[in-house]
Every structure is written in C-alpha cells, then in structure tokens.
mmCIF file of C-alpha atoms in Angstrom:
data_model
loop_
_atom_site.group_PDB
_atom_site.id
_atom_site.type_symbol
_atom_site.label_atom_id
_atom_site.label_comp_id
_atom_site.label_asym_id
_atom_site.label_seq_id
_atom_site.Cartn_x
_atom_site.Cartn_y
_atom_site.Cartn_z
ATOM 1 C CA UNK A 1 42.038 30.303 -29.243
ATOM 2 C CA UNK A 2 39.539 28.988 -26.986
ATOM 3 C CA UNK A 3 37.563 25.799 -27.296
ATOM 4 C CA UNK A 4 34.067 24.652 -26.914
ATOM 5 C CA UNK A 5 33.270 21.551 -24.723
ATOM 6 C CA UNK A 6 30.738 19.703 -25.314
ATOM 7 C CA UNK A 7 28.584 21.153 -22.326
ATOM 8 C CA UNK A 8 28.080 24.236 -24.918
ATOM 9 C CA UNK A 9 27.006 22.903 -27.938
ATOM 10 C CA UNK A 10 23.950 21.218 -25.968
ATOM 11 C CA UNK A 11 21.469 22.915 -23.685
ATOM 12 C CA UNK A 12 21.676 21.424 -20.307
ATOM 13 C CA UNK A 13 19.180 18.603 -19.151
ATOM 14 C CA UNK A 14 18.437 17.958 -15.929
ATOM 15 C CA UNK A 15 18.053 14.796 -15.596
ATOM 16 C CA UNK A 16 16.677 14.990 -12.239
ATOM 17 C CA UNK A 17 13.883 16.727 -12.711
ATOM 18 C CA UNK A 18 12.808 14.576 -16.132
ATOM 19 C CA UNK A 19 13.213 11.635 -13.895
ATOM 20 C CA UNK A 20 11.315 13.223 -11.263
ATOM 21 C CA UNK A 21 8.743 14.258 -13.553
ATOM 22 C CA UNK A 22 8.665 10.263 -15.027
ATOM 23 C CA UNK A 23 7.772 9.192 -11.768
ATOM 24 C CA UNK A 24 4.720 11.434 -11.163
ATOM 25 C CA UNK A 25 3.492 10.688 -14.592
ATOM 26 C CA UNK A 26 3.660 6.909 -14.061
ATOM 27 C CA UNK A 27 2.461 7.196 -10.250
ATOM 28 C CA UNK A 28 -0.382 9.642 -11.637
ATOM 29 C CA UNK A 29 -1.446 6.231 -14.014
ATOM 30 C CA UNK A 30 -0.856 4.182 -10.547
ATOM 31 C CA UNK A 31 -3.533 6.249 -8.058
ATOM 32 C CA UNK A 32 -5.932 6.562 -10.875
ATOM 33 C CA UNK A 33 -5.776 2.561 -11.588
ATOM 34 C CA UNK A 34 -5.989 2.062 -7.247
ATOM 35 C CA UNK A 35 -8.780 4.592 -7.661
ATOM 36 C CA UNK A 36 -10.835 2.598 -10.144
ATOM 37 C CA UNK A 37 -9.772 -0.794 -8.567
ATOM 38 C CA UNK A 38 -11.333 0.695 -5.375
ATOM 39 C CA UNK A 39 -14.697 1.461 -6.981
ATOM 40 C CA UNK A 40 -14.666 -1.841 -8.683
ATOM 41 C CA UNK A 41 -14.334 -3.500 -5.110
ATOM 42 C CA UNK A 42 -17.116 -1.070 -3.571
ATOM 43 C CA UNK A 43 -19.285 -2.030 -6.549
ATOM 44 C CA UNK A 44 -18.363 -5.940 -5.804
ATOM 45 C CA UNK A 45 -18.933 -5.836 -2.584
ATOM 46 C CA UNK A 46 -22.729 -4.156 -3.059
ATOM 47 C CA UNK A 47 -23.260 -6.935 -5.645
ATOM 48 C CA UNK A 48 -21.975 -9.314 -2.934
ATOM 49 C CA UNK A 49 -25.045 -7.731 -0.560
ATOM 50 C CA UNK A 50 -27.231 -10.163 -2.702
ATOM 51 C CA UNK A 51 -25.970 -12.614 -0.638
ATOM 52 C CA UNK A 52 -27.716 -12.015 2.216
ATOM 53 C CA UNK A 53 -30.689 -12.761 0.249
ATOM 54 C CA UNK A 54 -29.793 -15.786 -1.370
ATOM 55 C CA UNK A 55 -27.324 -17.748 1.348
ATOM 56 C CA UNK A 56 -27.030 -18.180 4.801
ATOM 57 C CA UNK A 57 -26.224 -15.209 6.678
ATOM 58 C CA UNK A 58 -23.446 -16.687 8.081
ATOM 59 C CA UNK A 59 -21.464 -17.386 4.523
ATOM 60 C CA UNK A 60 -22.721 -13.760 3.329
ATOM 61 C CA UNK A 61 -21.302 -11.764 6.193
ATOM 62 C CA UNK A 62 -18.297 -13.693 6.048
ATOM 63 C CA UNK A 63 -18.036 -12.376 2.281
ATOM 64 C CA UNK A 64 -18.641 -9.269 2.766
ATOM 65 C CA UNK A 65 -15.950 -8.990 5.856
ATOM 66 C CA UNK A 66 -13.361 -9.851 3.391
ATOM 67 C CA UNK A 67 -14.654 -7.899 0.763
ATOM 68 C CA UNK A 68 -14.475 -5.020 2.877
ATOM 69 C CA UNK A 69 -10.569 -6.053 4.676
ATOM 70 C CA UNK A 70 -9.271 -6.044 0.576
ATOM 71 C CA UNK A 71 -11.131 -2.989 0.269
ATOM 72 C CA UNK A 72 -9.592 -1.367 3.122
ATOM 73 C CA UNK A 73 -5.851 -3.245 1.949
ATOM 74 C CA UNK A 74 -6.044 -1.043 -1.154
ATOM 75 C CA UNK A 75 -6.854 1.901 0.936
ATOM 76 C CA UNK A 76 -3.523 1.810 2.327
ATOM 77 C CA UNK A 77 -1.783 1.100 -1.011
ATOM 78 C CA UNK A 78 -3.822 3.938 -1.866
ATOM 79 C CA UNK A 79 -2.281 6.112 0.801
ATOM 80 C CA UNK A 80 1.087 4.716 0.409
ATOM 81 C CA UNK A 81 1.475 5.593 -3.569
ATOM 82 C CA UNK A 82 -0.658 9.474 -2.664
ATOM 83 C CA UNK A 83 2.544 9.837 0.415
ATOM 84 C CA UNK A 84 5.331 9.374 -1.991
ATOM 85 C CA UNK A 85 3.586 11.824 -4.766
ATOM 86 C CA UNK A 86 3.375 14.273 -1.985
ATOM 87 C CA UNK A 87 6.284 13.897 0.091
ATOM 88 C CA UNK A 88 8.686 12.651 -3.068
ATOM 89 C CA UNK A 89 8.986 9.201 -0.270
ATOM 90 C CA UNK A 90 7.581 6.448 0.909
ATOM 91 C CA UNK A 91 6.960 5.676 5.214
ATOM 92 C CA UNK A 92 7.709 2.643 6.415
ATOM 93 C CA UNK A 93 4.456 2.627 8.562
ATOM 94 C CA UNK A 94 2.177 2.845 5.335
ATOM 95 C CA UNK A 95 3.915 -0.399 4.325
ATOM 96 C CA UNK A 96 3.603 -2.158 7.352
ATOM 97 C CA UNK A 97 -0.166 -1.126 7.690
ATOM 98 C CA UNK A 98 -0.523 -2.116 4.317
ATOM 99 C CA UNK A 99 0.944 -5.704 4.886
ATOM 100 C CA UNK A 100 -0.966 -5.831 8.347
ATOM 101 C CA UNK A 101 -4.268 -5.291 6.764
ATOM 102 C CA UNK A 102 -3.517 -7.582 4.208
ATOM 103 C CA UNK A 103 -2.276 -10.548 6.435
ATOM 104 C CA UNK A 104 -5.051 -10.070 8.608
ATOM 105 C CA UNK A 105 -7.320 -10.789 5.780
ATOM 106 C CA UNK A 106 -5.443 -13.893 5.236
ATOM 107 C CA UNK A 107 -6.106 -14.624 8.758
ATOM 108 C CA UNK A 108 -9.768 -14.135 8.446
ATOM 109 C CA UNK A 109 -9.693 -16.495 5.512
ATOM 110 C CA UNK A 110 -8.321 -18.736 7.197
ATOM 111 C CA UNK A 111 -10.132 -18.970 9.965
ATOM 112 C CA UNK A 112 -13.366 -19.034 7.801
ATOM 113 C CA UNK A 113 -12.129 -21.850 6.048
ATOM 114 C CA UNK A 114 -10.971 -23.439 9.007
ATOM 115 C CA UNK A 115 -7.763 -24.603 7.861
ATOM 116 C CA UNK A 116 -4.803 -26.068 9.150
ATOM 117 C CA UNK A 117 -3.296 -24.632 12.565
ATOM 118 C CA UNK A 118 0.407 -24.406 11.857
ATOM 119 C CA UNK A 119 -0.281 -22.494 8.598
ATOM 120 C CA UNK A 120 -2.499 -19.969 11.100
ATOM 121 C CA UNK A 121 0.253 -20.067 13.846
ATOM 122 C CA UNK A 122 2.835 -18.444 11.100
ATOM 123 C CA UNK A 123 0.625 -16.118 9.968
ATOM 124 C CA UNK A 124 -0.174 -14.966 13.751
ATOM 125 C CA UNK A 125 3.485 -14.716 14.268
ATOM 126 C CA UNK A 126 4.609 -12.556 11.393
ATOM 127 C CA UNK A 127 1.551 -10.444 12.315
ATOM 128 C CA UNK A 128 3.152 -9.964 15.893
ATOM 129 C CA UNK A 129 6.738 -9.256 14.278
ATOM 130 C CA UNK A 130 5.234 -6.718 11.818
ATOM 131 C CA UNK A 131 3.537 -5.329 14.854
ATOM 132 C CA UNK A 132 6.177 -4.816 16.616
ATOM 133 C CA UNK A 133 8.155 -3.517 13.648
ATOM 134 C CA UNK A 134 4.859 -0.572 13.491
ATOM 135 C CA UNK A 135 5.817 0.292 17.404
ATOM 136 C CA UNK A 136 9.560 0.799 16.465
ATOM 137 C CA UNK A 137 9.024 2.717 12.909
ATOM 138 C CA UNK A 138 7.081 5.074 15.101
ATOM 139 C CA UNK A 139 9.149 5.011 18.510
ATOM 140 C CA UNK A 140 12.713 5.664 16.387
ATOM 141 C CA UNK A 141 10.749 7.578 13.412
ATOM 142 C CA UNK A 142 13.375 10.367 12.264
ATOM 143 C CA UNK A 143 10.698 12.849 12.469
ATOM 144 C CA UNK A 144 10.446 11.762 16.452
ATOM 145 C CA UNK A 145 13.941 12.583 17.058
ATOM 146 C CA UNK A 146 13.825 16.099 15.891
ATOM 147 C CA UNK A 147 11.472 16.798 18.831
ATOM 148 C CA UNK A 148 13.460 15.035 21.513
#
C-alpha cells in the first residue's frame, strides 16, 4: 500500500516567485509615488520662480538651488528603486550618491543659513568618508574583478 504525503494532496507553491512577484508589485506603487513626488517638486520649484519677482535675488536663487539639489536627491532614489526592479538588487554606489546628494543639500543649507561651524565640519567629514566609500565601491566593485 503506498501513501500520500502531504506534498500530493496540494499543488506546489513557489514561494519564491510569489515573493518575488510581492516585491515588484509594492516597488511598482514605490517608482510611481517617486514619480509623482518628482513632478510635485518640478511643479514647486516653478512656483518657487515667483520668487525672483517678489524677493531679493539672492534669497530666490538660493531657493531654487535647493529646490533643485532635493529634486535631483529623489532622482537617485529614483534610480536606486528602477536598479533593483531591473537587476532584482540594489548597488551600493546608488546609495552612496543618493546620501551624497542629499548631505550636500544639507551643506548648502547650511551654509545659507550660516550656521554653526562644528555642525558644518561633521557634515564635511562624513561627505569625505562617503566619498571615499564611492572610490572603493567602484575600485573593488565585483563586476571590476571579473575583468581583471
């Protein structure tokens, strides 16, 4: 007499592929949400070309700088999130040129606002750490070693 496990009374699910097939779904939501965030910020920023109009130049470029650094910070988010759902993961260097752009906004802030010089200092620093840690994603990149 021969038995039936319980691998034949159910059709097989891969459960793999369903979570595979999660992720897309819910990173399909996430690059159509960066996508409208990004046209909300291009919209913002054309508002924010009233400015030059109505302030000084000086405080209206300055907004409009920044404006465009966050724009340009959701760019690589952008790219990040349209790598994985492409290449099923996610580079290092898109993250670091994500939190590059990013810190270098806070940077501009910053300096706009003139604010306190230790508080600049660290920021300067971690920018020089995470620029270094850019040179050595790409210098010891696994796809670099395959054409050594």
């Amino acid at each position: 007499m021969k038995f039936l496990t319980t691998r034949q009374w159910y059709p097989e699910i891969e459960i793999t592929s369903l979570f595979v097939k999660g992720i897309k779904i819910v990173l399909s939501l996430l690059i159509a949400t960066i996508l409208l965030a990004l046209f909300g910020g291009v919209v913002k920023t054309a508002i924010d070309l009233s400015l030059l109009f109505s302030s000084s130049l000086d405080m209206a470029l300055r907004k409009i700088i920044l404006d465009a650094l966050i724009l340009l910070a959701v760019v690589e988010i952008f790219r990040t999130a349209l790598a994985y759902f492409t290449e099923g993961r996610i580079k290092v260097t898109f993250i670091i040129d994500t939190i590059l752009v990013v810190m270098l906004t806070e940077v501009m802030t910053l300096w706009f606002n003139e604010m306190e010089h230790g508080k600049l200092w660290a920021i300067l620093i971690l920018i020089g750490g995470l620029a270094i840690m850019r040179i050595m994603t790409i210098k010891f990149s696994p796809s670099c070693k395959e054409g050594r």
